[in-house]
Coordinates of C-alpha atoms and ligand atoms in Angstrom, one line a residue:
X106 CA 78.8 102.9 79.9
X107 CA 78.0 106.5 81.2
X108 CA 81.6 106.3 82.6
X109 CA 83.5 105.3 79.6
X110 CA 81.9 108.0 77.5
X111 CA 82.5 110.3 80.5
X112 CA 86.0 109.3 80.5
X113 CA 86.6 109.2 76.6
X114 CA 85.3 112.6 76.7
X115 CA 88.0 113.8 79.4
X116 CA 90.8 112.7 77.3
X117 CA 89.8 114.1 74.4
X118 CA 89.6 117.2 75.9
X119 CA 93.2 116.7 77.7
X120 CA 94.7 115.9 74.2
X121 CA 93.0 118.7 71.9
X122 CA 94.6 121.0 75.2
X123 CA 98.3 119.3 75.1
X124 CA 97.5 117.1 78.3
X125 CA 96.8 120.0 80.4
X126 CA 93.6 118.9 81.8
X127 CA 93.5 117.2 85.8
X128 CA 92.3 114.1 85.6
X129 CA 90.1 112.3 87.9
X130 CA 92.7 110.2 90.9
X131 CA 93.2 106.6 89.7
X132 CA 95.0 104.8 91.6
X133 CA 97.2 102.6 88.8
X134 CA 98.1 98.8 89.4
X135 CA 102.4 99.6 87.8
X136 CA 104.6 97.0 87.1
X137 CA 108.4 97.9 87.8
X138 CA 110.7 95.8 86.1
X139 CA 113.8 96.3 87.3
X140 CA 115.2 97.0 90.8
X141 CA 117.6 100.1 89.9
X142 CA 118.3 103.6 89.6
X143 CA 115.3 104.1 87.5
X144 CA 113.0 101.6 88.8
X145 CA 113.4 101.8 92.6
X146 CA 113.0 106.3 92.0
X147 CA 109.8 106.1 89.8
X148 CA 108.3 103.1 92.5
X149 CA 109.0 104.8 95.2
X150 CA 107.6 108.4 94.3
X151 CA 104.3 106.9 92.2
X152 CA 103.8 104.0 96.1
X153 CA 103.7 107.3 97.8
X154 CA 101.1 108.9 95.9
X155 CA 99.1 105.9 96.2
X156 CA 99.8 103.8 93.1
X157 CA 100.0 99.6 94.0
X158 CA 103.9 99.1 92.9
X159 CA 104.9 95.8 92.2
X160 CA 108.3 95.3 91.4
X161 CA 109.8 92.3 88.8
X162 CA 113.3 91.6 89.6
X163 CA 116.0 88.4 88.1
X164 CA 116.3 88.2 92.4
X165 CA 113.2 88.9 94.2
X166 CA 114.6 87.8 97.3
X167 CA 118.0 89.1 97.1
X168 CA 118.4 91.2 100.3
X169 CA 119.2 94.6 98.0
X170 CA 115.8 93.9 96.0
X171 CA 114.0 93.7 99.3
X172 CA 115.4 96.6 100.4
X173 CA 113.9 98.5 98.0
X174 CA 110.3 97.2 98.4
X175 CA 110.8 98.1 102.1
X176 CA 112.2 101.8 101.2
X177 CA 108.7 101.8 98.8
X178 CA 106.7 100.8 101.2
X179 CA 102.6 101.6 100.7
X180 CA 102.3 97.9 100.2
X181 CA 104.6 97.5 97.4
X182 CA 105.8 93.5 96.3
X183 CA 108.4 92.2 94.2
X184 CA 108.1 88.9 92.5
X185 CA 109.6 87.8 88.5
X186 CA 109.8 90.2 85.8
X187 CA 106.6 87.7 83.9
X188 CA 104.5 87.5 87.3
X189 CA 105.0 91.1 87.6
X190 CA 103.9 92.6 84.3
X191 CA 101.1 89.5 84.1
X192 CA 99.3 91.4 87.5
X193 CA 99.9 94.9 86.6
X194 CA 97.7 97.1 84.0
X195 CA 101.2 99.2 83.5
X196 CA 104.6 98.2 83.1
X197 CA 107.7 100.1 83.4
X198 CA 110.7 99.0 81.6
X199 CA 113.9 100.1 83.9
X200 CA 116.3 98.3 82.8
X201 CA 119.5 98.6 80.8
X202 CA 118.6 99.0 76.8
X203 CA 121.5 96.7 75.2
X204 CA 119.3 93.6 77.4
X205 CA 116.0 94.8 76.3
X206 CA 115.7 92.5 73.6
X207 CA 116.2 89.6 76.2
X208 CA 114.4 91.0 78.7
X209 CA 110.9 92.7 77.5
X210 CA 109.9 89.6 74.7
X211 CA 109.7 87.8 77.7
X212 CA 107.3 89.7 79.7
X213 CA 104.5 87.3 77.8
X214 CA 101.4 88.8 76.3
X215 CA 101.2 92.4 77.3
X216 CA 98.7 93.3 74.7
X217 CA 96.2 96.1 76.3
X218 CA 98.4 96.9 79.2
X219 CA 100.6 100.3 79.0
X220 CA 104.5 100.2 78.7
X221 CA 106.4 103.0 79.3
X222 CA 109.9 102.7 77.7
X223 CA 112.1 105.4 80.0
X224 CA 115.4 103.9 77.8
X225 CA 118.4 105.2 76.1
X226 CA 121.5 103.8 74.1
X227 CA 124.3 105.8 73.1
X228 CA 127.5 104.8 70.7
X229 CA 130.2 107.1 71.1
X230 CA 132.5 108.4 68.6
X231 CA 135.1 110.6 69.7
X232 CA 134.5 111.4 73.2
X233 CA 130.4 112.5 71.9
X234 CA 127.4 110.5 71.4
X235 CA 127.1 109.1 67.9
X236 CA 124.1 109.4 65.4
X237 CA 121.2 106.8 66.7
X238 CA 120.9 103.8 64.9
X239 CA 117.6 102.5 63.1
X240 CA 113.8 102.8 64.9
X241 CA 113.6 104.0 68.3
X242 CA 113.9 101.6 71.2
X243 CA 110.3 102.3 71.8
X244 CA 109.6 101.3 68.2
X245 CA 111.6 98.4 68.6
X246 CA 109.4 98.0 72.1
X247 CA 106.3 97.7 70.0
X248 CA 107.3 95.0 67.9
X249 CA 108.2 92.5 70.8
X250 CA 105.1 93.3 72.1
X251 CA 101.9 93.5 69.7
X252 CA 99.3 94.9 70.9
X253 CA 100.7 96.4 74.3
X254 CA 99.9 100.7 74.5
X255 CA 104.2 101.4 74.3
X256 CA 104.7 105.3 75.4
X257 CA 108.1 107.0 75.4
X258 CA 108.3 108.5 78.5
X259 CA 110.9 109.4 82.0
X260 CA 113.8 109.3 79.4
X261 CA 115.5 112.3 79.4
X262 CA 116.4 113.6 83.1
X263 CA 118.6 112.4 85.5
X264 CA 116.6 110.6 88.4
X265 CA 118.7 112.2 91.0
X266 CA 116.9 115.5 89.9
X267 CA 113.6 113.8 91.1
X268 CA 115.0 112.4 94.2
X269 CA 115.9 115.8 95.2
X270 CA 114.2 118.0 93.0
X271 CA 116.3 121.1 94.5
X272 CA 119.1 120.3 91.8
X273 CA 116.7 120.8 88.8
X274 CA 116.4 124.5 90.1
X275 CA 112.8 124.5 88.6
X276 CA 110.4 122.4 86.9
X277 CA 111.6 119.3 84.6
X278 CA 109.6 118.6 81.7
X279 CA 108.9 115.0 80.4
X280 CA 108.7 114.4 76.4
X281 CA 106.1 111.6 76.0
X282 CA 104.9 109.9 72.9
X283 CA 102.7 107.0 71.9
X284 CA 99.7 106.2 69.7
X285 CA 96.9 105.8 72.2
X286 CA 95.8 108.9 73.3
X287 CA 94.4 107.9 76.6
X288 CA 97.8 105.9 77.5
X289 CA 99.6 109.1 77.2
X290 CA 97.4 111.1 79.4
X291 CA 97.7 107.9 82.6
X292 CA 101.5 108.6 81.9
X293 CA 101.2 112.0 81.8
X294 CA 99.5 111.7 84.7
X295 CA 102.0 109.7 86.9
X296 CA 104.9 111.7 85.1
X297 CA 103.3 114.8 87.6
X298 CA 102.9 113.0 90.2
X299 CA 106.3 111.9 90.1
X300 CA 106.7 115.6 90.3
X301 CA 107.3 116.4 86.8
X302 CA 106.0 118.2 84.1
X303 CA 104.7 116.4 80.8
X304 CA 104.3 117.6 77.1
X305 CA 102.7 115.4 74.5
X306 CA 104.8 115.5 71.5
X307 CA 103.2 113.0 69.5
X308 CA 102.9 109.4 68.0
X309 CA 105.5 106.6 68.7
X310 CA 107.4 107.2 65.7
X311 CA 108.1 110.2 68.2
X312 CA 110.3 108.9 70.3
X313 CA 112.7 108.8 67.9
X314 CA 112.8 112.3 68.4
X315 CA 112.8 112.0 72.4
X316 CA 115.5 109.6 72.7
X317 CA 117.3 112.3 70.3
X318 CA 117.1 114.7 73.0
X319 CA 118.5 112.4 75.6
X320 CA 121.8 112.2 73.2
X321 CA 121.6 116.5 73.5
X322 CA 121.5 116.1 77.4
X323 CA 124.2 113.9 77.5
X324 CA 126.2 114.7 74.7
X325 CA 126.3 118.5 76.1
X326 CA 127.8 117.1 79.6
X327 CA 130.2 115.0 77.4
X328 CA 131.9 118.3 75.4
X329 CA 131.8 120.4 78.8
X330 CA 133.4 117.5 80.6
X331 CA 135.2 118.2 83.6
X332 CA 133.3 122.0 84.3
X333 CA 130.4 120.8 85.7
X334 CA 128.2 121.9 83.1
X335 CA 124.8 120.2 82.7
X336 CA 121.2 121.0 82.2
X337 CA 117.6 120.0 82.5
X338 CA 114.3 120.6 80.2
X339 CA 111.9 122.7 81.1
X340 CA 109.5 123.1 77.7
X341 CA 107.4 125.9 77.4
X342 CA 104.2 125.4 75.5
X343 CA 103.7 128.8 73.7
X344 CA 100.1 129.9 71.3
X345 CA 101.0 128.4 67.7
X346 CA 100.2 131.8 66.2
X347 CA 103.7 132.4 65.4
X348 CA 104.8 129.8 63.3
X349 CA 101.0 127.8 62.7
X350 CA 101.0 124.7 61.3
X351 CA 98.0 123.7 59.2
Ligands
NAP510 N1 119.6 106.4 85.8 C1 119.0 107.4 85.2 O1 119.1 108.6 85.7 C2 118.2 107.2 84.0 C3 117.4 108.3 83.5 C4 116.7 108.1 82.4 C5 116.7 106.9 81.7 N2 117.5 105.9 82.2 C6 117.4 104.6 81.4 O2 116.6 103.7 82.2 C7 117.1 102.4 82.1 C8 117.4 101.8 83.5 O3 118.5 102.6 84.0 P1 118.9 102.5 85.5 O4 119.8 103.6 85.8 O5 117.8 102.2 86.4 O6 119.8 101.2 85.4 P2 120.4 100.3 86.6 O7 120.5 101.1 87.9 O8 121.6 99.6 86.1 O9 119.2 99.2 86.9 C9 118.7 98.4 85.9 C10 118.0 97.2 86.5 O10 117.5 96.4 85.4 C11 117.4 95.0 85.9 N3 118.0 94.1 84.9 C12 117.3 93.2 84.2 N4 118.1 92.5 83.4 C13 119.3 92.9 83.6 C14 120.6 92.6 83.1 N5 120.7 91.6 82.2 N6 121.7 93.2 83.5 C15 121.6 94.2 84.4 N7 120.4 94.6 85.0 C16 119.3 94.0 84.6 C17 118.1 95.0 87.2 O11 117.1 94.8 88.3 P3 117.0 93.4 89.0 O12 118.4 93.0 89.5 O13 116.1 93.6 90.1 O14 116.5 92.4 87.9 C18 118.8 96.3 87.4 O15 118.9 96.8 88.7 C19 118.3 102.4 81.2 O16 117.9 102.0 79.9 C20 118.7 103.9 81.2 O17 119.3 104.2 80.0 C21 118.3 106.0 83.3

């Protein structure tokens, strides 16, 4: 009981300070589901810093999929997308939005667990993203899965710029948003030890906001195409003596 006040008590503190706080090491049981770009990065930098990684995968034993639980390493398993998200207290969902809705309704009853939702759609029109379409994938998230903790989060950087943090030229910051305050800070949480910076921006109806910036990242490559021009975020949080909001 002591502990769970102790604990409440951290993360109160952590959000009325914008998630700046250390928390204690916790060691988090994270569900991976999906094998790619996204899912193999994240797994392999959060099995390193000693989080228990077990991927879901369509092919757990295709020899790709268990190449990537041997590049993870620290113990890390694959098995189905269900078995997967069933044994883990948080679940990543890598994997491509437009199969989302086959995909994540069929994770069963995730209500408790934390989902982070690092997805992003874009229509284009005319060579440039176009405007996004209804709620917010994470919204959309939510609804397939009452009572699960959804957080916006790892949406809005290239993960090549984690693999080889060198490229970013500094520090990336991660936009996270959800309505359970303690959520947020376990994501925040494995967002730095991924090696990244993390800024709470808010509550899930957030993310419509977040995934908004993802369109700026890439719709700023798309008009510069061909010259190589890209960029990362890096927000600075600044006193709110300037502009306070009351
Ligand atoms: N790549 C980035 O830098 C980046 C950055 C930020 C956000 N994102 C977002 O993160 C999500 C994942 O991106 P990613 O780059 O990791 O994609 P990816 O490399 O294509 O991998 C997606 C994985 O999802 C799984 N999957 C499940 N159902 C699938 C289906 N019907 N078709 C294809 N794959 C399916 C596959 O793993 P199994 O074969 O093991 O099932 C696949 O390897 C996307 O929504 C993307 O917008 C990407």
């Amino acid at each position: 009981m002591i502990v769970v006040v102790r604990w409440r008590i951290i993360l109160a503190i952590a959000a009325l300070l914008g998630g700046s706080v250390t928390l204690p090491v916790r060691a988090e049981h994270i569900a991976v589901i999906g094998t790619g770009e996204v899912g193999s990065v994240l797994g392999k930098k959060w099995a390193a810093k000693g989080h228990k990684i077990v991927y879901g995968s369509r092919t757990p034993d295709a020899d790709k999929v268990k190449q990537v639980v041997k590049d993870t390493g620290h113990g890390a398993s694959v098995t189905t997308p269900e078995k997967a998200a069933a044994a883990a207290d948080m679940v990543l969902l890598a994997v491509p939005s437009p199969t989302a809705k086959d995909v994540v309704p069929k994770l069963g009853n995730l209500a408790g667990k934390i989902v982070m939702d690092p997805m992003n759609y874009y229509l284009p029109v005319d060579g440039y993203p176009g405007p996004l379409q209804g709620p917010s994938l994470a919204q959309q998230v939510q609804t397939w899965l009452p009572g699960a903790k959804v957080v916006k989060a790892f949406n809005t950087f290239a993960m090549k710029m984690i693999e080889d943090p060198k490229l970013a030229g500094g520090p990336i910051t991660v936009p996270i948003a959800g309505d359970d305050v303690e959520a947020k800070a376990r994501v925040g949480k494995l967002a730095t030890d991924a090696g990244l910076e993390f800024l709470d921006v808010g509550p899930l109806t957030a993310a419509t906001f977040i995934e908004g910036m993802e369109q700026l990242y890439l719709g700023y490559r798309m008009y510069h195409r061909g010259k190589g021009k890209g960029f990362e975020f890096h927000l600075r949080p600044v006193p709110d003596t300037v502009f306070p909001v009351r």
